[in-house]
Amino acid sequence: MEANERKFSVEVIYVGQGDAPPEITSRLGLPPGTAVLVRRRRYLVEGQPTEFATSYIPLDIAAGTPIEQENPGPGGIYGRMEDHGLVFERYDEEISARMPTEDEARHLSLPAGSPVLHLVRTAVASGRVVEVCDTIMDSAAFVLFYSLPAR
C-alpha cells in the first residue's frame, strides 16, 4: 500500500481470550474447547474494508506478553514470539474462493454477489503451531502472486 501511496489502516475489533472453532483447535494441536487468545482485525484501504482476519494463538505462548495488547509493538505478534525465543520455520497457507457469509459481507461492506478469498495461514515455529490466522478478503481487492523455485 505504501509503494502505491494508498492509505492503509487496521481496526482492532477484539483481543482477548476466547474459543476457536474445532478446525482451528485441531490445527493448533489443542483439544476442542481449549481457550486461546483471539485477535480479530479489519484492514481498510482508503477507508474501504478489504480484509477481515482472526488470529488464534495458544495461551501458553500469548499469556502475559504484549501479544495480548491491541498493539503488540514493532514486528507484531511474530516479533514478540521471536523475542521469547521462538524460531519461525514456515507458514502454510490454504486459499479458496467462495461466496461470503452474511457476517463476512457486512464486515467487508461487500455488494451482493461479490466473492471472497478465504485464506488460512498456519504459522510454525520451534516445532509447533503458534498461530492460525483465518482471513476473509474482498476478492476484487487482491492479486495473489507466488514465486516458487522450480527445483
Coordinates of N, CA, C and O in Angstrom, one line a residue, residues 55-142:
S55 N -6.9 -14.1 14.3 CA -5.7 -15.0 14.7 C -6.1 -15.7 16.0 O -6.7 -15.1 16.9
Y56 N -5.7 -17.0 16.0 CA -5.9 -17.8 17.2 C -4.5 -18.3 17.7 O -3.7 -18.8 16.9
I57 N -4.1 -18.0 18.9 CA -2.8 -18.2 19.5 C -3.0 -19.0 20.8 O -3.7 -18.6 21.7
P58 N -2.2 -20.1 21.0 CA -2.3 -20.8 22.2 C -1.9 -19.9 23.4 O -1.0 -19.0 23.3
L59 N -2.7 -20.0 24.5 CA -2.5 -19.1 25.7 C -1.1 -19.3 26.3 O -0.5 -18.3 26.8
D60 N -0.5 -20.5 26.2 CA 0.9 -20.6 26.8 C 1.9 -19.8 26.0 O 3.0 -19.5 26.6
I61 N 1.6 -19.4 24.8 CA 2.5 -18.5 24.0 C 2.2 -17.1 24.3 O 3.1 -16.2 24.4
A62 N 0.9 -16.7 24.4 CA 0.5 -15.3 24.4 C 0.3 -14.7 25.8 O 0.5 -13.5 26.0
A63 N 0.0 -15.5 26.8 CA -0.4 -15.0 28.1 C 0.8 -14.3 28.7 O 1.9 -14.7 28.7
G64 N 0.5 -13.1 29.3 CA 1.5 -12.3 29.9 C 2.5 -11.6 29.0 O 3.5 -11.1 29.5
T65 N 2.2 -11.5 27.7 CA 3.1 -10.9 26.7 C 2.3 -9.8 26.0 O 1.1 -9.7 26.1
P66 N 3.1 -8.9 25.3 CA 2.4 -7.8 24.6 C 1.4 -8.4 23.5 O 0.7 -7.6 22.9
I67 N 1.5 -9.7 23.2 CA 0.6 -10.3 22.2 C -0.9 -10.1 22.6 O -1.8 -10.0 21.8
E68 N -1.1 -9.9 23.9 CA -2.4 -9.7 24.5 C -2.9 -8.3 24.4 O -4.0 -8.0 24.7
Q69 N -2.0 -7.4 23.9 CA -2.4 -6.0 23.7 C -2.9 -5.7 22.3 O -2.5 -6.4 21.4
E70 N -3.6 -4.6 22.2 CA -4.1 -4.3 20.8 C -2.9 -4.0 19.9 O -2.9 -4.5 18.7
N71 N -1.9 -3.3 20.4 CA -0.7 -3.1 19.6 C 0.4 -3.8 20.2 O 1.0 -3.3 21.2
P72 N 0.9 -5.0 19.7 CA 1.9 -5.7 20.3 C 3.3 -5.1 20.1 O 4.3 -5.6 20.6
G73 N 3.4 -4.1 19.3 CA 4.7 -3.4 19.1 C 5.3 -3.8 17.7 O 4.7 -4.5 16.9
P74 N 6.5 -3.2 17.5 CA 7.2 -3.4 16.2 C 7.4 -4.9 15.9 O 7.7 -5.7 16.7
G75 N 7.0 -5.3 14.6 CA 7.2 -6.7 14.2 C 5.9 -7.5 14.6 O 5.9 -8.7 14.3
G76 N 4.9 -6.9 15.2 CA 3.7 -7.5 15.5 C 3.8 -8.8 16.4 O 4.8 -8.9 17.2
I77 N 2.9 -9.7 16.3 CA 2.9 -10.8 17.2 C 4.1 -11.7 16.9 O 4.6 -12.4 17.8
Y78 N 4.5 -11.8 15.7 CA 5.6 -12.7 15.3 C 6.9 -12.2 16.0 O 7.7 -12.9 16.5
G79 N 7.1 -10.8 16.0 CA 8.2 -10.2 16.6 C 8.2 -10.5 18.1 O 9.3 -10.8 18.7
R80 N 7.1 -10.5 18.8 CA 7.0 -10.8 20.2 C 7.3 -12.3 20.4 O 7.9 -12.6 21.4
M81 N 6.9 -13.1 19.5 CA 7.2 -14.6 19.7 C 8.7 -14.8 19.6 O 9.3 -15.6 20.3
E82 N 9.3 -14.1 18.6 CA 10.7 -14.2 18.4 C 11.5 -13.7 19.6 O 12.5 -14.3 20.0
D83 N 11.0 -12.6 20.3 CA 11.6 -12.1 21.5 C 11.6 -13.1 22.6 O 12.5 -13.1 23.4
H84 N 10.7 -14.1 22.6 CA 10.6 -15.1 23.6 C 11.3 -16.4 23.1 O 11.1 -17.5 23.7
G85 N 12.1 -16.3 22.1 CA 13.0 -17.4 21.6 C 12.4 -18.4 20.6 O 13.0 -19.3 20.2
L86 N 11.2 -18.1 20.1 CA 10.6 -18.9 19.1 C 11.3 -18.6 17.7 O 11.6 -17.5 17.4
V87 N 11.6 -19.7 17.0 CA 12.2 -19.6 15.7 C 11.3 -20.0 14.6 O 10.9 -21.2 14.6
F88 N 10.9 -19.1 13.7 CA 9.9 -19.5 12.7 C 10.5 -20.4 11.7 O 11.5 -20.1 11.1
E89 N 9.7 -21.4 11.3 CA 10.2 -22.4 10.3 C 9.4 -22.3 9.0 O 10.0 -22.4 8.0
R90 N 8.1 -22.0 9.1 CA 7.3 -22.0 7.9 C 5.9 -21.4 8.2 O 5.5 -21.4 9.3
Y91 N 5.3 -21.0 7.1 CA 3.9 -20.5 7.1 C 3.2 -21.3 6.0 O 3.5 -21.2 4.9
D92 N 2.2 -22.1 6.4 CA 1.4 -22.9 5.4 C 0.2 -22.1 5.2 O -0.5 -21.7 6.1
E93 N -0.2 -21.9 3.9 CA -1.4 -21.2 3.6 C -2.3 -22.0 2.7 O -1.8 -22.6 1.7
E94 N -3.6 -22.0 3.0 CA -4.6 -22.6 2.2 C -5.5 -21.5 1.7 O -5.9 -20.6 2.5
I95 N -5.8 -21.4 0.4 CA -6.6 -20.3 -0.2 C -7.7 -21.0 -1.0 O -7.5 -21.8 -1.8
S96 N -8.9 -20.5 -0.7 CA -10.1 -20.9 -1.5 C -10.9 -19.7 -1.9 O -10.8 -18.6 -1.2
A97 N -11.7 -19.8 -2.9 CA -12.7 -18.7 -3.2 C -14.1 -19.2 -3.0 O -14.4 -20.4 -3.2
R98 N -14.9 -18.3 -2.5 CA -16.3 -18.7 -2.2 C -17.2 -17.5 -2.0 O -16.6 -16.4 -2.0
M99 N -18.4 -17.7 -1.9 CA -19.3 -16.6 -1.5 C -19.3 -16.3 0.0 O -19.1 -17.3 0.7
P100 N -19.3 -15.1 0.4 CA -19.2 -14.8 1.8 C -20.5 -15.1 2.6 O -21.6 -15.2 2.0
T101 N -20.3 -15.3 3.9 CA -21.5 -15.4 4.8 C -22.0 -14.0 4.9 O -21.4 -13.0 4.5
E102 N -23.2 -13.9 5.5 CA -23.8 -12.5 5.7 C -22.9 -11.7 6.6 O -22.7 -10.5 6.3
D103 N -22.4 -12.3 7.6 CA -21.5 -11.6 8.6 C -20.2 -11.1 7.9 O -19.8 -10.0 8.0
E104 N -19.6 -11.9 7.0 CA -18.4 -11.6 6.3 C -18.7 -10.4 5.3 O -17.9 -9.5 5.2
A105 N -19.8 -10.5 4.6 CA -20.2 -9.5 3.7 C -20.4 -8.1 4.4 O -20.0 -7.1 3.9
R106 N -21.0 -8.2 5.6 CA -21.2 -7.0 6.4 C -19.9 -6.4 6.8 O -19.7 -5.2 6.7
H107 N -19.0 -7.2 7.3 CA -17.7 -6.7 7.8 C -16.9 -6.1 6.7 O -16.1 -5.1 6.9
L108 N -17.0 -6.6 5.5 CA -16.3 -6.1 4.3 C -17.1 -5.1 3.5 O -16.6 -4.6 2.4
S109 N -18.3 -4.8 3.9 CA -19.2 -3.9 3.1 C -19.2 -4.3 1.6 O -19.1 -3.5 0.7
L110 N -19.4 -5.6 1.4 CA -19.4 -6.1 0.0 C -20.8 -5.9 -0.6 O -21.8 -6.2 0.0
P111 N -20.8 -5.6 -1.9 CA -22.1 -5.6 -2.6 C -22.5 -7.1 -2.9 O -21.7 -8.0 -2.9
A112 N -23.8 -7.2 -3.1 CA -24.4 -8.6 -3.3 C -23.7 -9.3 -4.5 O -23.3 -8.6 -5.5
G113 N -23.4 -10.5 -4.3 CA -22.8 -11.3 -5.4 C -21.3 -11.2 -5.5 O -20.7 -11.7 -6.5
S114 N -20.7 -10.6 -4.5 CA -19.2 -10.5 -4.5 C -18.5 -11.6 -3.8 O -18.8 -11.8 -2.6
P115 N -17.7 -12.4 -4.5 CA -17.0 -13.5 -3.8 C -15.8 -13.0 -2.9 O -15.4 -11.9 -3.1
V116 N -15.4 -13.9 -2.1 CA -14.3 -13.6 -1.2 C -13.2 -14.7 -1.4 O -13.5 -15.7 -1.9
L117 N -12.0 -14.3 -1.0 CA -10.9 -15.3 -0.9 C -10.8 -15.6 0.6 O -10.9 -14.8 1.5
H118 N -10.7 -16.9 0.9 CA -10.6 -17.4 2.3 C -9.2 -18.0 2.4 O -8.9 -19.0 1.8
L119 N -8.4 -17.3 3.2 CA -7.0 -17.7 3.4 C -6.8 -18.2 4.9 O -7.2 -17.4 5.8
V120 N -6.3 -19.4 5.1 CA -6.0 -19.9 6.4 C -4.5 -20.1 6.4 O -4.0 -20.9 5.7
R121 N -3.8 -19.3 7.3 CA -2.4 -19.4 7.4 C -2.1 -20.1 8.8 O -2.6 -19.7 9.8
T122 N -1.2 -21.1 8.7 CA -0.7 -21.8 9.9 C 0.8 -21.5 10.1 O 1.6 -21.8 9.2
A123 N 1.1 -20.8 11.2 CA 2.5 -20.4 11.4 C 3.1 -21.5 12.4 O 2.6 -21.8 13.4
V124 N 4.3 -22.0 11.9 CA 5.0 -23.0 12.7 C 6.3 -22.4 13.1 O 7.1 -21.9 12.3
A125 N 6.6 -22.5 14.4 CA 7.9 -22.0 15.0 C 8.3 -23.0 16.1 O 7.5 -23.5 16.8
S126 N 9.6 -23.2 16.1 CA 10.2 -24.1 17.1 C 9.5 -25.4 17.2 O 9.3 -25.9 18.3
G127 N 9.1 -26.0 16.1 CA 8.5 -27.3 16.1 C 7.0 -27.4 16.4 O 6.5 -28.5 16.6
R128 N 6.3 -26.3 16.6 CA 4.9 -26.3 16.9 C 4.1 -25.2 16.2 O 4.7 -24.2 15.8
V129 N 2.8 -25.4 16.1 CA 2.0 -24.4 15.5 C 1.8 -23.3 16.6 O 1.3 -23.6 17.7
V130 N 2.1 -22.1 16.2 CA 2.0 -21.0 17.2 C 0.9 -20.0 16.9 O 0.5 -19.2 17.7
E131 N 0.3 -20.1 15.7 CA -0.8 -19.3 15.3 C -1.5 -19.9 14.1 O -0.9 -20.4 13.2
V132 N -2.9 -19.7 14.1 CA -3.7 -19.9 12.9 C -4.4 -18.7 12.7 O -5.1 -18.1 13.6
C133 N -4.3 -18.1 11.5 CA -4.9 -16.9 11.1 C -5.9 -17.2 10.0 O -5.6 -17.7 8.9
D134 N -7.2 -16.9 10.3 CA -8.3 -17.2 9.4 C -8.7 -15.8 8.8 O -9.2 -15.0 9.5
T135 N -8.5 -15.7 7.5 CA -8.7 -14.4 6.9 C -9.7 -14.4 5.7 O -9.6 -15.4 4.9
I136 N -10.6 -13.5 5.7 CA -11.5 -13.3 4.6 C -11.2 -12.0 3.9 O -11.0 -11.0 4.5
M137 N -11.0 -12.1 2.5 CA -10.5 -11.0 1.7 C -11.5 -10.7 0.6 O -12.0 -11.6 0.0
D138 N -11.8 -9.4 0.4 CA -12.6 -9.0 -0.8 C -11.8 -9.4 -2.0 O -10.7 -8.9 -2.3
S139 N -12.3 -10.3 -2.8 CA -11.5 -10.9 -3.9 C -11.2 -9.8 -5.0 O -10.2 -9.9 -5.7
A140 N -12.0 -8.8 -5.1 CA -11.7 -7.7 -6.0 C -10.6 -6.8 -5.6 O -10.1 -6.0 -6.4
A141 N -10.1 -6.9 -4.4 CA -9.1 -6.0 -3.9 C -7.7 -6.6 -3.9 O -6.7 -6.0 -3.5
F142 N -7.6 -7.9 -4.3 CA -6.3 -8.6 -4.1 C -5.9 -9.3 -5.4 O -6.7 -9.8 -6.2

